[in-house]
Coordinates of N, CA and C in Angstrom, one line a residue:
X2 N 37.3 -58.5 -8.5 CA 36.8 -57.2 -8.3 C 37.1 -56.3 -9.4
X3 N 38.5 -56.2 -9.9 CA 38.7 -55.7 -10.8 C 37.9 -56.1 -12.7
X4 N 37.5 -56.8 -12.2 CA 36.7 -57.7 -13.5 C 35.6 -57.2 -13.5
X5 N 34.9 -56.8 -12.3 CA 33.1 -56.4 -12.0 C 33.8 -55.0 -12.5
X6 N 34.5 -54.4 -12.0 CA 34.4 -52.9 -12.4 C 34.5 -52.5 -14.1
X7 N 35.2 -53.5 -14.6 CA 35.3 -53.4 -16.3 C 34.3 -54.1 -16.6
X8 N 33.7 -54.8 -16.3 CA 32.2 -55.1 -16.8 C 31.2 -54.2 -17.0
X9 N 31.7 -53.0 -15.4 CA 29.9 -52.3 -15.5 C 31.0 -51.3 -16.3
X10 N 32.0 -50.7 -16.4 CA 32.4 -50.0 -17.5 C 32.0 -50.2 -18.7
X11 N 32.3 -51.2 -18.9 CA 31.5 -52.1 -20.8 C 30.7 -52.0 -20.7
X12 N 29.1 -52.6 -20.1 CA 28.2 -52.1 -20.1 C 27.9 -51.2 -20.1
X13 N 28.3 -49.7 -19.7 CA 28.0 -48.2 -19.9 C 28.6 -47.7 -20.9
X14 N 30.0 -48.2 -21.4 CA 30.3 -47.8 -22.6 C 30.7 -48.8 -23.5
X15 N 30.4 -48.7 -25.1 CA 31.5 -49.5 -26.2 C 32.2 -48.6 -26.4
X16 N 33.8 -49.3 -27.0 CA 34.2 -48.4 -27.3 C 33.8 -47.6 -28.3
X17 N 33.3 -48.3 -29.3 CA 32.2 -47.8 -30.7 C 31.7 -46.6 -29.8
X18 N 30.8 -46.8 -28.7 CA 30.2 -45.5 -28.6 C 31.2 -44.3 -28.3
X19 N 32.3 -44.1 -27.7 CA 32.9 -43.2 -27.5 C 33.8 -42.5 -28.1
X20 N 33.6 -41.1 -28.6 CA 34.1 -40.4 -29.6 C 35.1 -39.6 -29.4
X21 N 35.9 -39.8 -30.5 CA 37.5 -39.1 -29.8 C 37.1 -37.6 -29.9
X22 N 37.7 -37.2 -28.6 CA 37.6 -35.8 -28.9 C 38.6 -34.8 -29.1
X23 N 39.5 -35.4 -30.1 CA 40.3 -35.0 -30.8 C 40.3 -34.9 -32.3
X24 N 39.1 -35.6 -32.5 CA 38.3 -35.7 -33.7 C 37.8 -34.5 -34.1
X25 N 38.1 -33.5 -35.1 CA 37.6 -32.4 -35.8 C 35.8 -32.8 -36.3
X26 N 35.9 -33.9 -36.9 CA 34.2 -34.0 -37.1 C 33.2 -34.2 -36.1
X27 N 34.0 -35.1 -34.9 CA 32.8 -35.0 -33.7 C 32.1 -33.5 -33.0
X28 N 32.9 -32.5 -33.1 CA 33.4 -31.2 -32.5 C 31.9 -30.3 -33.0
X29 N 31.0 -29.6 -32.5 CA 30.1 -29.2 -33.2 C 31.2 -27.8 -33.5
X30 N 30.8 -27.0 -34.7 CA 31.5 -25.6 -35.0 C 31.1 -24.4 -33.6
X31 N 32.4 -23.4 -33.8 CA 31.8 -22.6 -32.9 C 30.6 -21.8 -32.8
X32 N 30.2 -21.4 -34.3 CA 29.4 -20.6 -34.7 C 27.8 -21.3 -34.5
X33 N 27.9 -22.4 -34.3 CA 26.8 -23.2 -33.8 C 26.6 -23.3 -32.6
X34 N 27.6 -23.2 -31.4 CA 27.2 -23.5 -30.3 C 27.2 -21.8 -29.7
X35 N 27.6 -20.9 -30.3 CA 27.4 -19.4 -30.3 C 25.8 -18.7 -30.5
X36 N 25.2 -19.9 -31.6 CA 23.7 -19.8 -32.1 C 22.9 -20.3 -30.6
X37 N 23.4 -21.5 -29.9 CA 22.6 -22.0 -29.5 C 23.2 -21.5 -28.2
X38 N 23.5 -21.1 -27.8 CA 23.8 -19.9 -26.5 C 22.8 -18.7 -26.7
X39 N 23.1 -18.5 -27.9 CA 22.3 -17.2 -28.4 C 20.7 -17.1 -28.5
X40 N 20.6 -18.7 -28.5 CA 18.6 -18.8 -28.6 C 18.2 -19.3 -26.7
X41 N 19.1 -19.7 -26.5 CA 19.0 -20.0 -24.9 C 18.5 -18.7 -23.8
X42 N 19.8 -17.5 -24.2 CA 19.7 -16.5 -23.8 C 18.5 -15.9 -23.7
X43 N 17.6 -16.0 -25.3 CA 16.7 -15.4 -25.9 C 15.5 -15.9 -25.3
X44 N 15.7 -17.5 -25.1 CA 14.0 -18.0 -24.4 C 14.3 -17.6 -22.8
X45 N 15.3 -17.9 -22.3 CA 15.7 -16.9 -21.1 C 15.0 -16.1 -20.7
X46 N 15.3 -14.7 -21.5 CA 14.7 -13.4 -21.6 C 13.4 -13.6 -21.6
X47 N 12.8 -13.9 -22.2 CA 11.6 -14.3 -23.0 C 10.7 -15.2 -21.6
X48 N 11.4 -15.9 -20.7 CA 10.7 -16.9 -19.9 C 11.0 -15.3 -18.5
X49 N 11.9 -14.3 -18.1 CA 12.3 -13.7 -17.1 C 11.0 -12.6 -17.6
X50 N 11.0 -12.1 -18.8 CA 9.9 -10.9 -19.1 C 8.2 -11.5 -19.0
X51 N 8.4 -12.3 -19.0 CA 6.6 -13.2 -19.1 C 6.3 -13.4 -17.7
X52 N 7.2 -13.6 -17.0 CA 7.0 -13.8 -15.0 C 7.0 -11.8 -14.4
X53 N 8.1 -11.2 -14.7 CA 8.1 -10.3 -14.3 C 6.8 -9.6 -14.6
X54 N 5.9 -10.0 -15.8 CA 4.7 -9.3 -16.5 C 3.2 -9.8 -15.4
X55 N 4.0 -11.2 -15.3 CA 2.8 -12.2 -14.5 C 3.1 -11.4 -13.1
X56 N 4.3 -11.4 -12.5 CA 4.4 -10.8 -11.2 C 3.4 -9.3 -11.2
X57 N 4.1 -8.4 -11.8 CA 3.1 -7.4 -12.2 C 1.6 -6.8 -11.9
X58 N 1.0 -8.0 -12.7 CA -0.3 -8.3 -12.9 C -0.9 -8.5 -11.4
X59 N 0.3 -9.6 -11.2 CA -0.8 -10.2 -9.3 C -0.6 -8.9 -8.6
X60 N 0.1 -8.7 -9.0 CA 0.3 -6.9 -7.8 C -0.6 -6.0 -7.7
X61 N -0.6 -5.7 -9.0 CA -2.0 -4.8 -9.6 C -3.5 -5.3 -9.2
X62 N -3.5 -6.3 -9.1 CA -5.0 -7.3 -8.9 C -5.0 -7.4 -7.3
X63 N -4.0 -7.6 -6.9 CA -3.7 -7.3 -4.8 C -3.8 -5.7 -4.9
X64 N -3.5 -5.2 -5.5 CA -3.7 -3.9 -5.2 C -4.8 -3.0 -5.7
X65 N -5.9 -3.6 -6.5 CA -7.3 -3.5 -6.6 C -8.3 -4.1 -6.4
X66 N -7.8 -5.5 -5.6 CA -8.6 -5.8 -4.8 C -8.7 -4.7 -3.4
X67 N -7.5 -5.1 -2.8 CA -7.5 -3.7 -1.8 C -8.0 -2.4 -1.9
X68 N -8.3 -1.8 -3.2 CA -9.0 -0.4 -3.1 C -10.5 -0.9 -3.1
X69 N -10.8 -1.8 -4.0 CA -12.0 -2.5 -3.6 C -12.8 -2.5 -2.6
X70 N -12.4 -3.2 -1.5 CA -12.4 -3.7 -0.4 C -12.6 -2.4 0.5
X71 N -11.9 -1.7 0.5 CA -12.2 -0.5 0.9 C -13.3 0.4 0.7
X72 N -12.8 0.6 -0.6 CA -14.4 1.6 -1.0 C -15.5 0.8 -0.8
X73 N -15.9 -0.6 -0.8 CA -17.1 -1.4 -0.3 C -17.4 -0.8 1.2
X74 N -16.2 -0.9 1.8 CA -16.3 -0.5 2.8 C -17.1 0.9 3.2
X75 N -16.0 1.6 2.2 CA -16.3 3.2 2.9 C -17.8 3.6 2.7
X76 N -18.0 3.2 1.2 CA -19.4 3.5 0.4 C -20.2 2.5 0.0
X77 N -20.0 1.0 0.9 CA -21.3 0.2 0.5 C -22.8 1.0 1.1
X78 N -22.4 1.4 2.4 CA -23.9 2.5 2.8 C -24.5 3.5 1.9
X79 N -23.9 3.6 0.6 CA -24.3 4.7 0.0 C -25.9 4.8 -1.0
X80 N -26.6 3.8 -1.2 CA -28.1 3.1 -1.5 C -29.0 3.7 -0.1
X81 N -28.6 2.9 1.4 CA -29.0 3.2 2.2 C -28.9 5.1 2.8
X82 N -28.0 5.5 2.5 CA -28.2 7.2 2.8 C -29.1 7.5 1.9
X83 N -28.8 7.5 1.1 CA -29.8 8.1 -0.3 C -31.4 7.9 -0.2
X84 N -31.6 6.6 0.8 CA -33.0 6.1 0.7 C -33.1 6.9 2.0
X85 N -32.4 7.2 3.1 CA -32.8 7.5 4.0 C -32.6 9.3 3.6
X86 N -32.5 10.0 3.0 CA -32.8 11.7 2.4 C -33.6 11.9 2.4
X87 N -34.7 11.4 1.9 CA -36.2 11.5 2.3 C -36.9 12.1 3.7
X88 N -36.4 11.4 4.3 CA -36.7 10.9 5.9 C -36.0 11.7 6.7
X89 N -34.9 12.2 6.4 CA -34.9 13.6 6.9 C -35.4 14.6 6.2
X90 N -35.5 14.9 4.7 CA -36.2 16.2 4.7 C -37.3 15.7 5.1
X91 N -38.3 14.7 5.3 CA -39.4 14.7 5.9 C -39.7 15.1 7.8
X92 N -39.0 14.6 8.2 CA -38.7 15.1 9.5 C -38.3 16.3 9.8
X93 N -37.5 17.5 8.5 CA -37.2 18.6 8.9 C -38.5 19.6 8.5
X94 N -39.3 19.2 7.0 CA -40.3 19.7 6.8 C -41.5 20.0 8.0
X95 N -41.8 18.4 8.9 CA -42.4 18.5 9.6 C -42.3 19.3 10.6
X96 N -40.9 19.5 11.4 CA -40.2 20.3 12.3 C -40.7 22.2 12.1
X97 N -40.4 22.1 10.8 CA -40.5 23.4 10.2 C -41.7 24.5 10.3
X98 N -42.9 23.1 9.7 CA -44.5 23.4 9.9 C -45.4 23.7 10.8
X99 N -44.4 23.6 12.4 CA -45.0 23.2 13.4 C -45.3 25.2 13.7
X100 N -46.3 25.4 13.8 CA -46.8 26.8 14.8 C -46.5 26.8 16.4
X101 N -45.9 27.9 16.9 CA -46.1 28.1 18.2 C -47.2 27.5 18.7
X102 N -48.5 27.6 18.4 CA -49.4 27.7 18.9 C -49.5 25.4 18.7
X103 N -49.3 25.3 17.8 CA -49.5 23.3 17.4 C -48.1 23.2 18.6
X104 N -47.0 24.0 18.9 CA -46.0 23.3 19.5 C -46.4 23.3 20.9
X105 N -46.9 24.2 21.4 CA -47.3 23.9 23.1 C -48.5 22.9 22.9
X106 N -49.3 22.9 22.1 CA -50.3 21.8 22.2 C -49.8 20.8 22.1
X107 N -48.9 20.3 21.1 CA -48.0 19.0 21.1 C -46.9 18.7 21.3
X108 N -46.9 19.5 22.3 CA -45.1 19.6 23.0 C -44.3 17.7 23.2
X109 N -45.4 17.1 23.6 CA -44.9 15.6 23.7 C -44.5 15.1 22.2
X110 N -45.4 15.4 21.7 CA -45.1 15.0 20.3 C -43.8 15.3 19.4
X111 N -43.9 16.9 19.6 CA -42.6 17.6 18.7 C -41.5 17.0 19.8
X112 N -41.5 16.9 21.1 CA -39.9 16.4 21.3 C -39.5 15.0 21.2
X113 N -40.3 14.3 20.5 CA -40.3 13.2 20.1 C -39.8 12.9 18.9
X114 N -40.4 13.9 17.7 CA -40.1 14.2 16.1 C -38.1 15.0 16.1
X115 N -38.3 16.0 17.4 CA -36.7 16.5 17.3 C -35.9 15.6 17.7
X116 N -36.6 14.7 19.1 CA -35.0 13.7 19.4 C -34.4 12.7 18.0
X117 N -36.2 12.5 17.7 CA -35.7 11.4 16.2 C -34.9 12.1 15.2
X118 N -35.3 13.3 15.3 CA -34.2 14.1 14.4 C -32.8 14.2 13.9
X119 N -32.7 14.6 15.6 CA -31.2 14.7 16.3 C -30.2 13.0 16.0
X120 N -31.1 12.0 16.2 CA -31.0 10.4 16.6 C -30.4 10.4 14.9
X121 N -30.9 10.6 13.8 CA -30.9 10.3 12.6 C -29.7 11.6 12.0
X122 N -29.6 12.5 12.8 CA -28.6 13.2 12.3 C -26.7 12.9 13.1
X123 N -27.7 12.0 14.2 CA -26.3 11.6 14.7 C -25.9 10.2 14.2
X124 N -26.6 9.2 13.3 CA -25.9 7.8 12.6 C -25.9 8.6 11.4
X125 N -26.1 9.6 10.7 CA -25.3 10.0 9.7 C -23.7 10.7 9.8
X126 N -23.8 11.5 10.9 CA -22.5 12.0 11.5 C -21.5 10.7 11.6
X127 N -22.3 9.8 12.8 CA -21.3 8.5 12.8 C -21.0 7.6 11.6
X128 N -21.7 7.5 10.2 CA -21.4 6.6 8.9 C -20.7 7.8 8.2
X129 N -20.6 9.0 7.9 CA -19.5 10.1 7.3 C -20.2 10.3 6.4
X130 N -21.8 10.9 6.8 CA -22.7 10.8 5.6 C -22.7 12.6 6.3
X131 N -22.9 13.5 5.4 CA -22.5 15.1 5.8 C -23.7 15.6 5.1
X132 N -24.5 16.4 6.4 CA -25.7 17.3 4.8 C -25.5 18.6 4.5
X133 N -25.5 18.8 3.4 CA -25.1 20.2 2.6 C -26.6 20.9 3.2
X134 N -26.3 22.0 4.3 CA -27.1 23.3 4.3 C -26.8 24.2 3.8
X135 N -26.9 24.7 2.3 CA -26.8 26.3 1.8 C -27.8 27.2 2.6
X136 N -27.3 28.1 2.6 CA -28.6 29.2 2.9 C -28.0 30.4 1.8
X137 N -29.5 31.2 2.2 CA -29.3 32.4 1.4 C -28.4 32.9 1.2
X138 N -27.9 33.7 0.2 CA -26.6 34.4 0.1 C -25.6 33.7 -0.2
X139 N -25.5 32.4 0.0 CA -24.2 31.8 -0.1 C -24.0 32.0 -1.7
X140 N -22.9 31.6 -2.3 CA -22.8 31.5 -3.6 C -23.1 29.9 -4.1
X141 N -23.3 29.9 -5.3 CA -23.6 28.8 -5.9 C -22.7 28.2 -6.1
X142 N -22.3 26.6 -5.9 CA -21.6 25.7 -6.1 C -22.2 24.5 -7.0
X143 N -21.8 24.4 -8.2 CA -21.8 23.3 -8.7 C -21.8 21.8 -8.6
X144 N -20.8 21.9 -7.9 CA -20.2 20.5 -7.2 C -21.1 19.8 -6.4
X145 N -22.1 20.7 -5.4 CA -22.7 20.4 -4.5 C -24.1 21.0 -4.4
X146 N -24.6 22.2 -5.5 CA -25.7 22.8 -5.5 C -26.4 22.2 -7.0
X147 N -27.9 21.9 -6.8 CA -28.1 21.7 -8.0 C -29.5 23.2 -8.4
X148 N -29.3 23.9 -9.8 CA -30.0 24.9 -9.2 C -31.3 24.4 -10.0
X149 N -32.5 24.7 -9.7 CA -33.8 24.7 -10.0 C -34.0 25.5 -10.9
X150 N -33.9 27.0 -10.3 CA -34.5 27.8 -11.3 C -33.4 29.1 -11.0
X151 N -34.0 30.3 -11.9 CA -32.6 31.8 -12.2 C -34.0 32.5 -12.0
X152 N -33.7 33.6 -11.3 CA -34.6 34.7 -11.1 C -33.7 36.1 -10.9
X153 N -34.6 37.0 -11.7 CA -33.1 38.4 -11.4 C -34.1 38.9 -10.4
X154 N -33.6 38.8 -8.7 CA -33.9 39.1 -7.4 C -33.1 40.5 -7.4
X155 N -34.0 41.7 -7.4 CA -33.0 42.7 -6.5 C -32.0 42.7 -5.5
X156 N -30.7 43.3 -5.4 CA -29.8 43.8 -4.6 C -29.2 42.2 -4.8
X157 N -29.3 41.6 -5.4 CA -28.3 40.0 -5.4 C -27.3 39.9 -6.7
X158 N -26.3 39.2 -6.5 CA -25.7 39.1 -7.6 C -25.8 38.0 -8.2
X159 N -25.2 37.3 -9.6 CA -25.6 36.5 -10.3 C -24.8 35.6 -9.7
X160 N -25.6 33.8 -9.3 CA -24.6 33.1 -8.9 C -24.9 32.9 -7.5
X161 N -26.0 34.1 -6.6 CA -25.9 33.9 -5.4 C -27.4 32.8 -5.3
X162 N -27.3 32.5 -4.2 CA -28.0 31.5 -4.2 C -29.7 32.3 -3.5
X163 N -30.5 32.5 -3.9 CA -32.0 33.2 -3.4 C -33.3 32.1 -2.8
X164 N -32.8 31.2 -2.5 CA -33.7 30.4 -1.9 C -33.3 28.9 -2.3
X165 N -33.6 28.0 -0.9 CA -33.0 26.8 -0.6 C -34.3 26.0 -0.7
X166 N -34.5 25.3 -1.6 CA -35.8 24.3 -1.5 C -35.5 22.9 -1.0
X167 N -33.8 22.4 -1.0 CA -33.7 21.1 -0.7 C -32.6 20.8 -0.1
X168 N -32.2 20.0 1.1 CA -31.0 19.9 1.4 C -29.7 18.9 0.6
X169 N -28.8 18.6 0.4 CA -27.9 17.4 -0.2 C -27.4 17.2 0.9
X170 N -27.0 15.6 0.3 CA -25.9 14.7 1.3 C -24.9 14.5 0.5
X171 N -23.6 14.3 1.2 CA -22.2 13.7 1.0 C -22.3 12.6 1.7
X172 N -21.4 11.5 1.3 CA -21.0 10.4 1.9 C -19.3 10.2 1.8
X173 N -19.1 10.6 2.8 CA -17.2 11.2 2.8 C -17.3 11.8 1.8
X174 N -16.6 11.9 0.7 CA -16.3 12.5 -0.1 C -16.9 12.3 -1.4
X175 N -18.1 11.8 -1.6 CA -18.7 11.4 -2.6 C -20.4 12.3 -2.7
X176 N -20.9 13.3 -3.7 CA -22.0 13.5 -3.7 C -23.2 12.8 -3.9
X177 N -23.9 12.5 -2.9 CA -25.2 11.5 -3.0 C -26.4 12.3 -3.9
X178 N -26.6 13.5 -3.1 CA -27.7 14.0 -3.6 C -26.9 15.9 -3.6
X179 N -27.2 16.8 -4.2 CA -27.1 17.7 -4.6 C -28.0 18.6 -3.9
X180 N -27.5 20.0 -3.2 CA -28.7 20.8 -2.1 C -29.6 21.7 -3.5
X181 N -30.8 21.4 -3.5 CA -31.3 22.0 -4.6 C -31.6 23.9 -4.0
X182 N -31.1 24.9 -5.0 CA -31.5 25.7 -5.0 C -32.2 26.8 -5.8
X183 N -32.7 27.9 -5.6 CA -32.8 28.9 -6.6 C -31.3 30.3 -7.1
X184 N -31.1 30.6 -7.9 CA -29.9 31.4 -7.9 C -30.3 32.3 -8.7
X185 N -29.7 33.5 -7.9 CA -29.8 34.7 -8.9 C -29.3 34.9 -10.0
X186 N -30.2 35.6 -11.2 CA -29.9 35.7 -12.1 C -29.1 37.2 -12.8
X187 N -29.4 37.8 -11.8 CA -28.7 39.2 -11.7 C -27.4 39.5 -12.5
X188 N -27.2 40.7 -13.6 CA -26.0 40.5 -14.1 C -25.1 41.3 -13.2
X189 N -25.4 41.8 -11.5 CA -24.5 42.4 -10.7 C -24.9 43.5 -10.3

């Protein structure tokens, strides 16, 4: 038994291969293994900053997918409002046109054109689609009025708004279409 164990020892080592380590020339210098500590550290760093960059990155990309996703959400309808603008100012135009005298003749008719009305103003209410009614007098807003034309209107000031030709829509918080108006040109 003791024989098998110094065999597989000789087998794993000669003595040739084993180096004294008391041997000054086997010994690498300090300043060498100081170097290679020092380049270790360095691809280290170098391997800890490249992940932290990569971690980063997926965050940022999870967290713009997520705004994504969202605003598809909030404002994929926003083509479909825009196409349906029309179709209310056409419905309100029509509403508008109607004479006392055409409304008792087509009383069945007009309460058919106002429920459709009401019906299309209530799936806009429910999608967070909002319609800009300026009226007269109001002041002019940029953000939300687009103006047509400047006329200096008596007793108005400059800026006020003198006639409403068109309604706008919002879609939450985004302007689809702009309420077109006329604005005074009045210097006050």
């Amino acid at each position: 038994m003791a024989e098998a164990k110094k065999d597989v020892a000789d087998e794993l080592m000669s003595e040739e291969e084993l180096i004294d380590i008391t041997d000054p020339e086997s010994m690498e210098e300090p300043e060498e293994i100081s170097e290679a500590v020092e380049a270790v550290i360095a691809e280290r760093d170098e391997y800890k900053d490249r992940f932290m960059r990569a971690l980063a990155d997926a965050e940022n990309l999870r967290k713009r997918g997520e705004r994504d996703r969202r605003d598809a959400e909030k404002y994929g309808g926003s083509k479909l409002a825009r196409d349906m603008a029309p179709v209310y100012d056409n419905l309100k135009r029509a509403l508008g046109a109607v004479t006392d005298e055409q409304r008792e003749a087509n009383k069945a008719l007009l309460e058919g054109i106002d429920l459709t009305m009401r019906e299309l103003t209530n799936v806009f209410s429910k999608h967070g689609i909002e319609v800009i009614a300026p009226e007269v007098g109001d002041t002019f807003d940029p953000d939300v009025h687009e103006a047509m034309f400047e006329a200096p209107v008596p007793n108005t000031t400059k800026g006020e708004i003198i006639q409403v030709l068109g309604q706008g829509f919002k879609l939450h918080d985004r302007l689809l279409r702009a309420a077109q108006v006329g604005v005074s040109s009045n210097p006050g």
